[in-house]
Amino acid sequence: MAASACDLSLFSLSTLPRNSQIHLKNVAFAASIVNNPRFCFNREKLKVNHGLKVHAVVEVGLEGSKSKTLEETFGFDVVSEGELKVKGFEGLRKTKLVCTVGPACSSLEELEKLALLGMNVARLNMCHGTREWHSDVIRKIKKLNEEKGFSVSVMIDTEGSQIHVVDHGAPFSVKVEEDSIWRFTVEHFEGSRPFTIQANYKGFSEGIEVGDELVIDGGMARFVVTEKTGGDLHCKCIDAGLFLPGAKFSFWRDGKLVRRNYELPTLSTKDWADIDFGITEEVDLFALSFVNNADSIKDLKNYLSTKSTKSIKVLAKIENLEALHNLEEIVQASDGIMVARGDLGVEIPLEQIPTVQEDIINICRQLNKPVIVASQLLESMIEYPTPTRAEVADVSEAVRQYADALMLSGESAIGSYGQKALAVLNMTSSRMESWVREENRQSLLNHRQLGASLPDHITEQICNCAVEMANKLGVDAIFVYTKHGYMASLLSRNRPNPPIFAFTDDDSTRMALNLQWGVVPLLVDLSDDAESNISKSIQHMKSKGLISQGDTVLVVSDVAPTHATHKAFQSIQVKTII
C-alpha cells in the first residue's frame, strides 16, 4: 500500500485486513482531535522533524509550552539494553520475572547473576530472616542498581496472620521420613530439637481430633494425628517430604479442609512493623498475604499515603476461598495481584487451580492490574538441575494466558540451581511469547471500559487504537511518555506485538512498571515539550546503537504542560528513523 498526502483523503484502520503489514515510507497523514474522539485529517499538520519523519499524528488537547529540554541522563537498564542490541525489538522478553531472595542467593555476586539473567523484581519474604538480613539484601540490590546499571525493584511480602511453622533452626529444609513420629507444639525453644516442630499460634490445635490429617505447605509432607496432649499434637508421617522454614500447615478430615475461625487480622502486629521497616528502606512494592477483602488493601494504602513520601504499590495475594469470593473488589482496590497457588491449592480442589488461575489473570487484565503467577513453577529445581516437562508446560501456559509476571520461590531462595531455574523461565517465556504472536492471540482480547469520565474514555481509546495501529502497521516499538505510568499500563493491557518503552521522570513509576507485561521502563528528565522529549530520547537510542535508520516507532504521550490547563496533552505519532 502506498499513498501521498495529496492522495489521502480518508484512512480508516478498520478497512485494513487483520495481520496486514504496511510499508510506511510512502504513507503520510495527520489528524487532530479536540474533545471529540473522532478521526479527521488535516494535511497542514504534516511536517518533517530534524532527523525524524512524521507519518501520522493524532492529538488530544493541543495545549503545550516549550521550556527545558530532555537532559543527557538516560535511564536504560543494562539488561534491557544488552538484550535489545543482541535480539532486536522483536526478541525482547515481555513477561516479567520475580525471584525470592533467600540464603542461596543473598550475596552481592549471586544477586548480580540473577539480575543479569533477567530478574525484574526481588521478593523478600518476611516469614524468614531478620530485618537486619533483609536490610542488607536491600542495600545490595540498590548498590547494584546504582553502580551496575540495573533496574531491579524490591518487593516485601508480609507474613500474614496464618498458622505456620516457626523456623526450626535448620538453614534450609528438614527431610521427613515415612512412619517417623513428630511432635507439634507451641512450646518456645531456641534452635532445634529432634522430631519437634514449633507452631506460631497457641490455639493451632483447637478443634483437631485424633485421625485428622496434617498437611505441610499444601502437600510437601503429610501426617496423621495419633495423639493429642494438651495443646500438643503427636503425628505420624504418612507421606515423606520436606519441612521448609516457616512452612504453613492445614488440617483435613474425611477429605475436607477443617475450617476454623481464628479471627486473626490480615495484618498482624509483626506485619505492621515489617511495613514500617519497608517504608524506611524505601522498597517499591508490598505484597499482602491472606487478604480476605478490599479493606486491608485500602487500610494499607491510606497508611502509606501518610507515612511515605514515595509512591509504594500494594499487591494482594490470592490464596484462600474468601479472597476468591471477593476477587473483583480486591483487584480494584489493589495495585496488582499475586496468584499464590501453593496456599490456594490447599483451599480448593487441585483440578480447579488451572481455571481459577486463568480467571484471575483475565480479571486483572480487564481491570488493568498486573498479575504474578507464583508457587511451584519449577519446584523440582530446588533439588535438581533440570525441570520436569510438566513444569515447563505449566510455565508456558501461564505465559500463554498473558500473566504479567512469573515468580520463583524456593527455587531461588533455597535451591541449589536458582540461576538455572531463572534461565528456564526466561527461555520458556521468550519462546512461548513468540508462538503466541504467531498465533495472533491478542486479537481475541476484549476489554471492559474502565474510566467514568470523558477524558478517561479518551485516554483508553487512544491506547486501544495505538496498539491496534502498532500491530497493523507492524511498527518496531511503542514509545510512551508518562508521569505516573497509567498510559503505559493501558498499552500493556492490550498486549501489543512490539515492546513498550515507557519514558518517565518518576523513579517510583519506573520501578512499579517493572511488573507490567511488555514494558521497558526508562528514567529520563521529561520536559513539557512533547516533541523535544521524543526527539531527544530517539537521539539517545541512536547514539547507543539501540535504534537504526528505517526503524518505525509509534509514540504516545500523556505529559501535561507544567502550567495550569484544563486539557491534558495526549498524542499518537508514527515516526520512521531517518
PDB file of C-alpha atoms in Angstrom, residues 175-182 195 223 236-241:
ATOM      1  CA  LYS A 175      13.586 -34.143  55.497  1.00  0.00           C
ATOM      2  CA  VAL A 176      10.649 -36.042  56.918  1.00  0.00           C
ATOM      3  CA  GLU A 177      10.752 -39.832  56.620  1.00  0.00           C
ATOM      4  CA  GLU A 178       7.673 -42.019  56.321  1.00  0.00           C
ATOM      5  CA  ASP A 179       6.413 -43.537  59.619  1.00  0.00           C
ATOM      6  CA  SER A 180       8.504 -41.111  61.697  1.00  0.00           C
ATOM      7  CA  ILE A 181       6.731 -39.613  64.729  1.00  0.00           C
ATOM      8  CA  TRP A 182       6.798 -35.827  65.197  1.00  0.00           C
ATOM      9  CA  PHE A 195      11.352 -34.557  65.599  1.00  0.00           C
ATOM     10  CA  PHE A 223       0.901 -36.633  58.736  1.00  0.00           C
ATOM     11  CA  LYS A 236       2.929 -39.932  62.228  1.00  0.00           C
ATOM     12  CA  CYS A 237       4.296 -39.169  58.769  1.00  0.00           C
ATOM     13  CA  ILE A 238       2.278 -40.926  56.066  1.00  0.00           C
ATOM     14  CA  ASP A 239       3.784 -39.083  53.057  1.00  0.00           C
ATOM     15  CA  ALA A 240       7.511 -38.360  53.271  1.00  0.00           C
ATOM     16  CA  GLY A 241       8.706 -34.940  52.170  1.00  0.00           C
TER      17      GLY A 241
END
